Amino acid sequence: MQIGEVAERVGLSLRTVRYYEEQGLITPDARTDGGFRLYTEEQAGRLLLIKQMKPLGFTVAEMRELLEARDAIAGSASGGELAAAHARLGAFATDAATRVEDLRTQLALAEQFSASLEAAASGH
Amino acid sequence: MQIGEVAERVGLSLRTVRYYEEQGLITPDARTDGGFRLYTEEQAGRLLLIKQMKPLGFTVAEMRELLEARDAIAGSASGGELAAAHARLGAFATDAATRVEDLRTQLALAEQFSASLEAAASGH
DNA sequence: GTTACAATCACGCCGCGTAAATGTCA
DNA sequence: ATGACATTTACGCGGCGTGATTGTAA
């Protein structure tokens, strides 16, 4: 797959995918002789994970940390590092949970706001 | 009230309040002889309205439009402009409703993400 | 005369959008 | 050789954060 297809499937712009590469979140699996980026199915999944973190307001640096932890778990046989990576994942999990809570309250406030707007527009 | 108090009550930074002024969203009711901004209770409400629009992703320009429409309704006795202002408020209302919907789906996705993160951190 | 609060520049940052100019795939 | 797709480079922008320096309020 080249960048256009992966971007469309995941729902990101080409610019964004290249930006994530620049920031060390993802590297294309290969390139054509002419320099076109080539991605695997697995990397599409990686980009999807990144996209899922966005609405929670994680920074690109945080996304990188999370991915590094995940990579460490997936690709390491040594013991000490594995435990540490698990701990970092755990920290991200609790962080994500509180962010979800925040998002929930924001939604509630937004609903109120929307309702009051409709009232002001029609009624009053 | 001066800027520090109003900012604290509304939950915005001083910088943000000044920025909104620079962008034409709000003007302090008065200034002290030395130049300190002074705000009224009503203006605190105006800032709250602004803050409520933020989670829905409205731009500062859009906030200004909405406020202008509201001001037109509040402070005009002429007929034609009033109807137009009402129409603009209505447009904002439907816009806000769709944005609330988007937020809802984002929340749902975020919940899934959070759950999968916790599973990855503890289980597997 | 302190101490807290405020004023005005002004530069910086993040997460991309958006050309512009050039090369590559089928 | 013609599109469609891609490459790099670079400048721009929104929404503030964060000093630095100086003045005002009580």
PDB file of C-alpha atoms (C1' of nucleotides) in Angstrom:
ATOM      1  CA  MET A   1       0.000   0.000   0.000  1.00  0.00           C
ATOM      2  CA  GLN A   2       1.241   3.466  -0.670  1.00  0.00           C
ATOM      3  CA  ILE A   3       0.531   6.532   1.393  1.00  0.00           C
ATOM      4  CA  GLY A   4      -2.627   7.659  -0.370  1.00  0.00           C
ATOM      5  CA  GLU A   5      -4.415   4.402   0.202  1.00  0.00           C
ATOM      6  CA  VAL A   6      -3.396   3.998   3.824  1.00  0.00           C
ATOM      7  CA  ALA A   7      -4.312   7.600   4.570  1.00  0.00           C
ATOM      8  CA  GLU A   8      -7.748   7.223   3.041  1.00  0.00           C
ATOM      9  CA  ARG A   9      -8.440   3.985   4.853  1.00  0.00           C
ATOM     10  CA  VAL A  10      -7.424   5.355   8.211  1.00  0.00           C
ATOM     11  CA  GLY A  11      -8.924   8.780   7.676  1.00  0.00           C
ATOM     12  CA  LEU A  12      -5.841  10.940   7.943  1.00  0.00           C
ATOM     13  CA  SER A  13      -4.316  13.351   5.454  1.00  0.00           C
ATOM     14  CA  LEU A  14      -1.069  12.619   3.650  1.00  0.00           C
ATOM     15  CA  ARG A  15       0.457  15.547   5.432  1.00  0.00           C
ATOM     16  CA  THR A  16      -0.504  14.141   8.798  1.00  0.00           C
ATOM     17  CA  VAL A  17       0.918  10.704   8.063  1.00  0.00           C
ATOM     18  CA  ARG A  18       4.210  12.239   6.969  1.00  0.00           C
ATOM     19  CA  TYR A  19       4.206  14.448  10.023  1.00  0.00           C
ATOM     20  CA  TYR A  20       3.832  11.435  12.289  1.00  0.00           C
ATOM     21  CA  GLU A  21       6.742   9.842  10.544  1.00  0.00           C
ATOM     22  CA  GLU A  22       8.795  12.982  11.059  1.00  0.00           C
ATOM     23  CA  GLN A  23       7.938  12.777  14.751  1.00  0.00           C
ATOM     24  CA  GLY A  24       9.023   9.170  15.014  1.00  0.00           C
ATOM     25  CA  LEU A  25       5.616   7.537  15.411  1.00  0.00           C
ATOM     26  CA  ILE A  26       5.756   5.371  12.344  1.00  0.00           C
ATOM     27  CA  THR A  27       8.188   4.468   9.594  1.00  0.00           C
ATOM     28  CA  PRO A  28       7.110   3.026   6.265  1.00  0.00           C
ATOM     29  CA  ASP A  29       7.967  -0.629   5.913  1.00  0.00           C
ATOM     30  CA  ALA A  30       9.733   0.044   2.616  1.00  0.00           C
ATOM     31  CA  ARG A  31      10.053   2.414  -0.284  1.00  0.00           C
ATOM     32  CA  THR A  32       9.857   1.918  -4.031  1.00  0.00           C
ATOM     33  CA  ASP A  33      12.976   2.574  -6.074  1.00  0.00           C
ATOM     34  CA  GLY A  34      11.617   6.004  -6.847  1.00  0.00           C
ATOM     35  CA  GLY A  35      11.055   6.813  -3.171  1.00  0.00           C
ATOM     36  CA  PHE A  36       7.335   6.176  -2.667  1.00  0.00           C
ATOM     37  CA  ARG A  37       6.463   5.078   0.856  1.00  0.00           C
ATOM     38  CA  LEU A  38       5.029   1.573   1.254  1.00  0.00           C
ATOM     39  CA  TYR A  39       2.983   0.448   4.251  1.00  0.00           C
ATOM     40  CA  THR A  40       1.808  -2.891   5.556  1.00  0.00           C
ATOM     41  CA  GLU A  41      -1.558  -3.836   6.967  1.00  0.00           C
ATOM     42  CA  GLU A  42      -0.078  -3.782  10.440  1.00  0.00           C
ATOM     43  CA  GLN A  43       1.025  -0.206  10.001  1.00  0.00           C
ATOM     44  CA  ALA A  44      -2.468   0.793   9.024  1.00  0.00           C
ATOM     45  CA  GLY A  45      -3.504  -0.544  12.422  1.00  0.00           C
ATOM     46  CA  ARG A  46      -0.790   1.478  14.068  1.00  0.00           C
ATOM     47  CA  LEU A  47      -2.118   4.619  12.428  1.00  0.00           C
ATOM     48  CA  LEU A  48      -5.619   3.766  13.556  1.00  0.00           C
ATOM     49  CA  LEU A  49      -4.414   3.504  17.132  1.00  0.00           C
ATOM     50  CA  ILE A  50      -2.832   6.921  16.771  1.00  0.00           C
ATOM     51  CA  LYS A  51      -6.014   8.353  15.397  1.00  0.00           C
ATOM     52  CA  GLN A  52      -7.958   6.956  18.327  1.00  0.00           C
ATOM     53  CA  MET A  53      -5.746   8.819  20.774  1.00  0.00           C
ATOM     54  CA  LYS A  54      -6.377  12.185  19.185  1.00  0.00           C
ATOM     55  CA  PRO A  55      -9.856  12.909  20.540  1.00  0.00           C
ATOM     56  CA  LEU A  56      -8.504  12.351  24.025  1.00  0.00           C
ATOM     57  CA  GLY A  57      -6.034  15.168  23.538  1.00  0.00           C
ATOM     58  CA  PHE A  58      -2.863  13.164  23.787  1.00  0.00           C
ATOM     59  CA  THR A  59       0.134  14.971  22.354  1.00  0.00           C
ATOM     60  CA  VAL A  60       2.263  13.476  19.637  1.00  0.00           C
ATOM     61  CA  ALA A  61       5.027  12.918  22.182  1.00  0.00           C
ATOM     62  CA  GLU A  62       2.640  10.944  24.379  1.00  0.00           C
ATOM     63  CA  MET A  63       1.498   8.884  21.439  1.00  0.00           C
ATOM     64  CA  ARG A  64       5.105   8.055  20.745  1.00  0.00           C
ATOM     65  CA  GLU A  65       5.619   6.950  24.333  1.00  0.00           C
ATOM     66  CA  LEU A  66       2.597   4.701  24.207  1.00  0.00           C
ATOM     67  CA  LEU A  67       3.700   3.140  20.945  1.00  0.00           C
ATOM     68  CA  GLU A  68       7.178   2.599  22.277  1.00  0.00           C
ATOM     69  CA  ALA A  69       5.780   0.805  25.289  1.00  0.00           C
ATOM     70  CA  ARG A  70       3.615  -1.352  23.077  1.00  0.00           C
ATOM     71  CA  ASP A  71       6.562  -2.123  20.816  1.00  0.00           C
ATOM     72  CA  ALA A  72       8.689  -3.026  23.812  1.00  0.00           C
ATOM     73  CA  ILE A  73       6.065  -5.495  24.967  1.00  0.00           C
ATOM     74  CA  ALA A  74       5.580  -6.987  21.549  1.00  0.00           C
ATOM     75  CA  GLY A  75       9.227  -7.337  20.621  1.00  0.00           C
ATOM     76  CA  SER A  76      11.231  -8.061  23.746  1.00  0.00           C
ATOM     77  CA  ALA A  77      12.056 -11.318  25.427  1.00  0.00           C
ATOM     78  CA  SER A  78      14.035  -9.822  28.310  1.00  0.00           C
ATOM     79  CA  GLY A  79      12.290  -9.539  31.651  1.00  0.00           C
ATOM     80  CA  GLY A  80      13.007  -6.191  33.264  1.00  0.00           C
ATOM     81  CA  GLU A  81      12.115  -4.026  30.359  1.00  0.00           C
ATOM     82  CA  LEU A  82       8.931  -5.903  29.787  1.00  0.00           C
ATOM     83  CA  ALA A  83       7.646  -5.187  33.266  1.00  0.00           C
ATOM     84  CA  ALA A  84       8.501  -1.523  32.918  1.00  0.00           C
ATOM     85  CA  ALA A  85       6.683  -1.318  29.613  1.00  0.00           C
ATOM     86  CA  HIS A  86       3.641  -2.892  31.178  1.00  0.00           C
ATOM     87  CA  ALA A  87       3.720  -0.306  33.933  1.00  0.00           C
ATOM     88  CA  ARG A  88       3.826   2.514  31.407  1.00  0.00           C
ATOM     89  CA  LEU A  89       0.890   1.053  29.567  1.00  0.00           C
ATOM     90  CA  GLY A  90      -0.958   0.967  32.849  1.00  0.00           C
ATOM     91  CA  ALA A  91      -0.236   4.616  33.458  1.00  0.00           C
ATOM     92  CA  PHE A  92      -1.592   5.449  30.042  1.00  0.00           C
ATOM     93  CA  ALA A  93      -4.670   3.412  30.738  1.00  0.00           C
ATOM     94  CA  THR A  94      -5.561   5.346  33.868  1.00  0.00           C
ATOM     95  CA  ASP A  95      -4.748   8.593  32.111  1.00  0.00           C
ATOM     96  CA  ALA A  96      -7.042   7.652  29.266  1.00  0.00           C
ATOM     97  CA  ALA A  97      -9.794   6.787  31.708  1.00  0.00           C
ATOM     98  CA  THR A  98      -9.711  10.206  33.353  1.00  0.00           C
ATOM     99  CA  ARG A  99      -9.658  11.858  29.955  1.00  0.00           C
ATOM    100  CA  VAL A 100     -12.725   9.904  28.991  1.00  0.00           C
ATOM    101  CA  GLU A 101     -14.396  11.173  32.127  1.00  0.00           C
ATOM    102  CA  ASP A 102     -13.497  14.738  31.207  1.00  0.00           C
ATOM    103  CA  LEU A 103     -14.872  14.202  27.749  1.00  0.00           C
ATOM    104  CA  ARG A 104     -18.109  12.958  29.260  1.00  0.00           C
ATOM    105  CA  THR A 105     -18.601  16.071  31.348  1.00  0.00           C
ATOM    106  CA  GLN A 106     -17.742  18.226  28.372  1.00  0.00           C
ATOM    107  CA  LEU A 107     -20.397  16.461  26.396  1.00  0.00           C
ATOM    108  CA  ALA A 108     -22.948  17.106  29.111  1.00  0.00           C
ATOM    109  CA  LEU A 109     -22.108  20.809  29.160  1.00  0.00           C
ATOM    110  CA  ALA A 110     -22.193  20.967  25.390  1.00  0.00           C
ATOM    111  CA  GLU A 111     -25.637  19.413  25.368  1.00  0.00           C
ATOM    112  CA  GLN A 112     -26.874  22.060  27.744  1.00  0.00           C
ATOM    113  CA  PHE A 113     -25.348  24.774  25.620  1.00  0.00           C
ATOM    114  CA  SER A 114     -26.881  23.393  22.463  1.00  0.00           C
ATOM    115  CA  ALA A 115     -30.285  23.196  24.063  1.00  0.00           C
ATOM    116  CA  SER A 116     -30.129  26.761  25.325  1.00  0.00           C
ATOM    117  CA  LEU A 117     -29.083  27.913  21.876  1.00  0.00           C
ATOM    118  CA  GLU A 118     -32.079  26.305  20.278  1.00  0.00           C
ATOM    119  CA  ALA A 119     -34.324  27.861  22.852  1.00  0.00           C
ATOM    120  CA  ALA A 120     -32.859  31.285  22.179  1.00  0.00           C
ATOM    121  CA  ALA A 121     -33.167  30.848  18.432  1.00  0.00           C
ATOM    122  CA  SER A 122     -36.798  29.764  18.305  1.00  0.00           C
ATOM    123  CA  GLY A 123     -38.552  30.717  21.498  1.00  0.00           C
ATOM    124  CA  HIS A 124     -37.666  33.741  23.554  1.00  0.00           C
TER     125      HIS A 124
ATOM    126  CA  MET B   1     -14.203  43.297  38.877  1.00  0.00           C
ATOM    127  CA  GLN B   2     -10.788  43.267  37.378  1.00  0.00           C
ATOM    128  CA  ILE B   3      -9.381  40.733  34.994  1.00  0.00           C
ATOM    129  CA  GLY B   4      -7.908  38.353  37.544  1.00  0.00           C
ATOM    130  CA  GLU B   5     -11.175  37.837  39.332  1.00  0.00           C
ATOM    131  CA  VAL B   6     -13.286  37.429  36.224  1.00  0.00           C
ATOM    132  CA  ALA B   7     -10.764  35.017  34.724  1.00  0.00           C
ATOM    133  CA  GLU B   8     -10.734  32.871  37.826  1.00  0.00           C
ATOM    134  CA  ARG B   9     -14.502  32.771  38.105  1.00  0.00           C
ATOM    135  CA  VAL B  10     -14.979  31.819  34.477  1.00  0.00           C
ATOM    136  CA  GLY B  11     -12.022  29.487  34.316  1.00  0.00           C
ATOM    137  CA  LEU B  12      -9.939  31.182  31.656  1.00  0.00           C
ATOM    138  CA  SER B  13      -6.408  32.525  31.788  1.00  0.00           C
ATOM    139  CA  LEU B  14      -5.655  36.236  31.747  1.00  0.00           C
ATOM    140  CA  ARG B  15      -3.935  35.749  28.446  1.00  0.00           C
ATOM    141  CA  THR B  16      -7.000  34.153  26.963  1.00  0.00           C
ATOM    142  CA  VAL B  17      -9.317  36.916  28.126  1.00  0.00           C
ATOM    143  CA  ARG B  18      -7.029  39.543  26.626  1.00  0.00           C
ATOM    144  CA  TYR B  19      -6.771  37.527  23.448  1.00  0.00           C
ATOM    145  CA  TYR B  20     -10.545  37.441  23.108  1.00  0.00           C
ATOM    146  CA  GLU B  21     -10.607  41.171  23.533  1.00  0.00           C
ATOM    147  CA  GLU B  22      -7.992  41.544  20.823  1.00  0.00           C
ATOM    148  CA  GLN B  23     -10.217  39.450  18.573  1.00  0.00           C
ATOM    149  CA  GLY B  24     -13.241  41.603  19.222  1.00  0.00           C
ATOM    150  CA  LEU B  25     -15.257  39.195  21.347  1.00  0.00           C
ATOM    151  CA  ILE B  26     -15.445  41.316  24.443  1.00  0.00           C
ATOM    152  CA  THR B  27     -14.441  44.771  25.611  1.00  0.00           C
ATOM    153  CA  PRO B  28     -14.029  45.687  29.263  1.00  0.00           C
ATOM    154  CA  ASP B  29     -16.798  47.896  30.522  1.00  0.00           C
ATOM    155  CA  ALA B  30     -14.272  50.429  31.789  1.00  0.00           C
ATOM    156  CA  ARG B  31     -10.699  50.956  32.873  1.00  0.00           C
ATOM    157  CA  THR B  32      -9.169  52.408  35.987  1.00  0.00           C
ATOM    158  CA  ASP B  33      -7.160  55.599  35.633  1.00  0.00           C
ATOM    159  CA  GLY B  34      -4.048  53.479  35.547  1.00  0.00           C
ATOM    160  CA  GLY B  35      -5.366  51.274  32.784  1.00  0.00           C
ATOM    161  CA  PHE B  36      -6.641  48.187  34.632  1.00  0.00           C
ATOM    162  CA  ARG B  37      -9.547  46.476  32.843  1.00  0.00           C
ATOM    163  CA  LEU B  38     -12.867  46.439  34.683  1.00  0.00           C
ATOM    164  CA  TYR B  39     -15.635  43.964  33.958  1.00  0.00           C
ATOM    165  CA  THR B  40     -19.290  43.710  34.905  1.00  0.00           C
ATOM    166  CA  GLU B  41     -21.277  40.684  35.980  1.00  0.00           C
ATOM    167  CA  GLU B  42     -22.876  40.558  32.559  1.00  0.00           C
ATOM    168  CA  GLN B  43     -19.501  40.334  30.908  1.00  0.00           C
ATOM    169  CA  ALA B  44     -18.602  37.396  33.076  1.00  0.00           C
ATOM    170  CA  GLY B  45     -21.649  35.699  31.581  1.00  0.00           C
ATOM    171  CA  ARG B  46     -20.460  36.590  28.127  1.00  0.00           C
ATOM    172  CA  LEU B  47     -17.135  34.941  28.818  1.00  0.00           C
ATOM    173  CA  LEU B  48     -18.891  31.867  30.140  1.00  0.00           C
ATOM    174  CA  LEU B  49     -20.835  31.581  26.907  1.00  0.00           C
ATOM    175  CA  ILE B  50     -17.576  31.792  25.015  1.00  0.00           C
ATOM    176  CA  LYS B  51     -16.057  29.101  27.153  1.00  0.00           C
ATOM    177  CA  GLN B  52     -19.010  26.831  26.509  1.00  0.00           C
ATOM    178  CA  MET B  53     -18.458  27.066  22.771  1.00  0.00           C
ATOM    179  CA  LYS B  54     -14.869  25.916  22.963  1.00  0.00           C
ATOM    180  CA  PRO B  55     -15.400  22.174  23.491  1.00  0.00           C
ATOM    181  CA  LEU B  56     -17.546  22.151  20.368  1.00  0.00           C
ATOM    182  CA  GLY B  57     -14.612  23.392  18.341  1.00  0.00           C
ATOM    183  CA  PHE B  58     -16.025  26.728  17.285  1.00  0.00           C
ATOM    184  CA  THR B  59     -13.365  29.119  16.068  1.00  0.00           C
ATOM    185  CA  VAL B  60     -12.945  32.542  17.601  1.00  0.00           C
ATOM    186  CA  ALA B  61     -14.401  34.082  14.449  1.00  0.00           C
ATOM    187  CA  GLU B  62     -17.514  31.941  14.820  1.00  0.00           C
ATOM    188  CA  MET B  63     -17.847  32.894  18.457  1.00  0.00           C
ATOM    189  CA  ARG B  64     -17.718  36.512  17.411  1.00  0.00           C
ATOM    190  CA  GLU B  65     -20.486  35.946  14.874  1.00  0.00           C
ATOM    191  CA  LEU B  66     -22.681  34.300  17.445  1.00  0.00           C
ATOM    192  CA  LEU B  67     -22.139  37.069  19.943  1.00  0.00           C
ATOM    193  CA  GLU B  68     -22.871  39.695  17.333  1.00  0.00           C
ATOM    194  CA  ALA B  69     -26.145  38.009  16.497  1.00  0.00           C
ATOM    195  CA  ARG B  70     -27.039  37.848  20.165  1.00  0.00           C
ATOM    196  CA  ASP B  71     -26.133  41.479  20.631  1.00  0.00           C
ATOM    197  CA  ALA B  72     -28.217  42.453  17.621  1.00  0.00           C
ATOM    198  CA  ILE B  73     -31.219  40.698  19.106  1.00  0.00           C
ATOM    199  CA  ALA B  74     -30.725  42.208  22.519  1.00  0.00           C
ATOM    200  CA  GLY B  75     -30.076  45.741  21.443  1.00  0.00           C
ATOM    201  CA  SER B  76     -32.097  46.475  18.322  1.00  0.00           C
ATOM    202  CA  ALA B  77     -35.662  47.660  17.927  1.00  0.00           C
ATOM    203  CA  SER B  78     -35.668  47.640  14.120  1.00  0.00           C
ATOM    204  CA  GLY B  79     -37.415  44.745  12.405  1.00  0.00           C
ATOM    205  CA  GLY B  80     -35.340  43.521   9.482  1.00  0.00           C
ATOM    206  CA  GLU B  81     -32.084  43.122  11.285  1.00  0.00           C
ATOM    207  CA  LEU B  82     -33.726  41.357  14.134  1.00  0.00           C
ATOM    208  CA  ALA B  83     -35.129  38.663  11.894  1.00  0.00           C
ATOM    209  CA  ALA B  84     -31.762  38.170  10.263  1.00  0.00           C
ATOM    210  CA  ALA B  85     -30.094  37.848  13.629  1.00  0.00           C
ATOM    211  CA  HIS B  86     -32.616  35.250  14.660  1.00  0.00           C
ATOM    212  CA  ALA B  87     -31.886  33.287  11.521  1.00  0.00           C
ATOM    213  CA  ARG B  88     -28.179  33.316  12.239  1.00  0.00           C
ATOM    214  CA  LEU B  89     -28.783  32.096  15.747  1.00  0.00           C
ATOM    215  CA  GLY B  90     -30.836  29.274  14.265  1.00  0.00           C
ATOM    216  CA  ALA B  91     -27.984  28.309  11.977  1.00  0.00           C
ATOM    217  CA  PHE B  92     -25.648  28.195  14.951  1.00  0.00           C
ATOM    218  CA  ALA B  93     -28.138  26.077  16.836  1.00  0.00           C
ATOM    219  CA  THR B  94     -28.251  23.380  14.171  1.00  0.00           C
ATOM    220  CA  ASP B  95     -24.498  23.562  13.790  1.00  0.00           C
ATOM    221  CA  ALA B  96     -24.073  23.089  17.500  1.00  0.00           C
ATOM    222  CA  ALA B  97     -26.438  20.118  17.450  1.00  0.00           C
ATOM    223  CA  THR B  98     -24.405  18.293  14.825  1.00  0.00           C
ATOM    224  CA  ARG B  99     -21.215  19.061  16.704  1.00  0.00           C
ATOM    225  CA  VAL B 100     -22.741  17.568  19.820  1.00  0.00           C
ATOM    226  CA  GLU B 101     -23.524  14.465  17.827  1.00  0.00           C
ATOM    227  CA  ASP B 102     -19.926  14.259  16.643  1.00  0.00           C
ATOM    228  CA  LEU B 103     -18.734  14.643  20.186  1.00  0.00           C
ATOM    229  CA  ARG B 104     -20.977  11.804  21.239  1.00  0.00           C
ATOM    230  CA  THR B 105     -19.506   9.407  18.690  1.00  0.00           C
ATOM    231  CA  GLN B 106     -16.015  10.519  19.657  1.00  0.00           C
ATOM    232  CA  LEU B 107     -16.812   9.716  23.240  1.00  0.00           C
ATOM    233  CA  ALA B 108     -18.009   6.260  22.268  1.00  0.00           C
ATOM    234  CA  LEU B 109     -14.816   5.572  20.343  1.00  0.00           C
ATOM    235  CA  ALA B 110     -12.727   6.928  23.185  1.00  0.00           C
ATOM    236  CA  GLU B 111     -14.454   4.604  25.605  1.00  0.00           C
ATOM    237  CA  GLN B 112     -13.618   1.638  23.423  1.00  0.00           C
ATOM    238  CA  PHE B 113     -10.043   2.771  23.157  1.00  0.00           C
ATOM    239  CA  SER B 114      -9.740   3.235  26.889  1.00  0.00           C
ATOM    240  CA  ALA B 115     -11.185  -0.181  27.549  1.00  0.00           C
ATOM    241  CA  SER B 116      -8.809  -1.867  25.120  1.00  0.00           C
ATOM    242  CA  LEU B 117      -5.898  -0.060  26.723  1.00  0.00           C
ATOM    243  CA  GLU B 118      -6.795  -1.338  30.151  1.00  0.00           C
ATOM    244  CA  ALA B 119      -7.125  -4.834  28.777  1.00  0.00           C
ATOM    245  CA  ALA B 120      -3.692  -4.596  27.170  1.00  0.00           C
ATOM    246  CA  ALA B 121      -2.145  -3.214  30.347  1.00  0.00           C
ATOM    247  CA  SER B 122      -3.460  -5.799  32.770  1.00  0.00           C
ATOM    248  CA  GLY B 123      -4.448  -8.908  30.886  1.00  0.00           C
ATOM    249  CA  HIS B 124      -2.665 -10.163  27.795  1.00  0.00           C
TER     250      HIS B 124
ATOM    251  C1'  DG C   1       7.345  51.297  50.721  1.00  0.00           C
ATOM    252  C1'  DT C   2       6.021  46.700  50.004  1.00  0.00           C
ATOM    253  C1'  DT C   3       3.390  43.317  47.866  1.00  0.00           C
ATOM    254  C1'  DA C   4      -0.011  41.690  44.855  1.00  0.00           C
ATOM    255  C1'  DC C   5      -2.047  42.586  40.608  1.00  0.00           C
ATOM    256  C1'  DA C   6      -1.970  44.377  36.210  1.00  0.00           C
ATOM    257  C1'  DA C   7      -0.198  46.466  31.522  1.00  0.00           C
ATOM    258  C1'  DT C   8       1.969  45.953  26.939  1.00  0.00           C
ATOM    259  C1'  DC C   9       5.098  43.948  23.691  1.00  0.00           C
ATOM    260  C1'  DA C  10       7.032  39.996  21.575  1.00  0.00           C
ATOM    261  C1'  DC C  11       8.689  35.439  20.641  1.00  0.00           C
ATOM    262  C1'  DG C  12       7.529  30.333  20.740  1.00  0.00           C
ATOM    263  C1'  DC C  13       4.955  26.041  20.203  1.00  0.00           C
ATOM    264  C1'  DC C  14       1.892  22.327  18.312  1.00  0.00           C
ATOM    265  C1'  DG C  15      -0.400  20.074  14.608  1.00  0.00           C
ATOM    266  C1'  DC C  16      -0.992  20.274  10.844  1.00  0.00           C
ATOM    267  C1'  DG C  17      -2.915  23.122   5.842  1.00  0.00           C
ATOM    268  C1'  DT C  18      -1.354  24.621   1.753  1.00  0.00           C
ATOM    269  C1'  DA C  19       1.200  25.851  -1.949  1.00  0.00           C
ATOM    270  C1'  DA C  20       5.338  25.345  -5.182  1.00  0.00           C
ATOM    271  C1'  DA C  21       8.412  22.891  -7.812  1.00  0.00           C
ATOM    272  C1'  DT C  22       9.787  18.375  -9.206  1.00  0.00           C
ATOM    273  C1'  DG C  23       9.847  13.329  -9.743  1.00  0.00           C
ATOM    274  C1'  DT C  24       7.464   8.508 -10.431  1.00  0.00           C
ATOM    275  C1'  DC C  25       4.173   5.012 -11.247  1.00  0.00           C
ATOM    276  C1'  DA C  26       0.826   2.351 -14.618  1.00  0.00           C
TER     277       DA C  26
ATOM    278  C1'  DA D   1       3.575  10.517 -23.191  1.00  0.00           C
ATOM    279  C1'  DT D   2      -0.292  11.357 -20.222  1.00  0.00           C
ATOM    280  C1'  DG D   3      -2.508  11.341 -16.033  1.00  0.00           C
ATOM    281  C1'  DA D   4      -2.709  10.198 -11.277  1.00  0.00           C
ATOM    282  C1'  DC D   5       0.028   9.812  -7.452  1.00  0.00           C
ATOM    283  C1'  DA D   6       3.928  10.873  -4.926  1.00  0.00           C
ATOM    284  C1'  DT D   7       8.350  13.584  -3.170  1.00  0.00           C
ATOM    285  C1'  DT D   8      10.759  17.381  -0.539  1.00  0.00           C
ATOM    286  C1'  DT D   9      10.935  22.128   1.188  1.00  0.00           C
ATOM    287  C1'  DA D  10       9.023  25.853   3.260  1.00  0.00           C
ATOM    288  C1'  DC D  11       5.991  29.297   4.868  1.00  0.00           C
ATOM    289  C1'  DG D  12       1.488  30.195   7.465  1.00  0.00           C
ATOM    290  C1'  DC D  13      -2.012  29.970  10.989  1.00  0.00           C
ATOM    291  C1'  DG D  14      -4.952  29.462  15.209  1.00  0.00           C
ATOM    292  C1'  DG D  15      -5.009  29.775  20.096  1.00  0.00           C
ATOM    293  C1'  DC D  16      -2.966  30.661  23.234  1.00  0.00           C
ATOM    294  C1'  DG D  17       1.769  29.888  26.946  1.00  0.00           C
ATOM    295  C1'  DT D  18       5.430  32.153  28.680  1.00  0.00           C
ATOM    296  C1'  DG D  19       8.658  35.360  29.672  1.00  0.00           C
ATOM    297  C1'  DA D  20      10.540  40.227  30.115  1.00  0.00           C
ATOM    298  C1'  DT D  21       9.962  44.711  31.469  1.00  0.00           C
ATOM    299  C1'  DT D  22       7.354  48.289  33.526  1.00  0.00           C
ATOM    300  C1'  DG D  23       3.387  50.453  35.789  1.00  0.00           C
ATOM    301  C1'  DT D  24      -0.806  50.508  39.304  1.00  0.00           C
ATOM    302  C1'  DA D  25      -3.707  49.345  43.414  1.00  0.00           C
ATOM    303  C1'  DA D  26      -4.356  49.019  48.320  1.00  0.00           C
TER     304       DA D  26
END
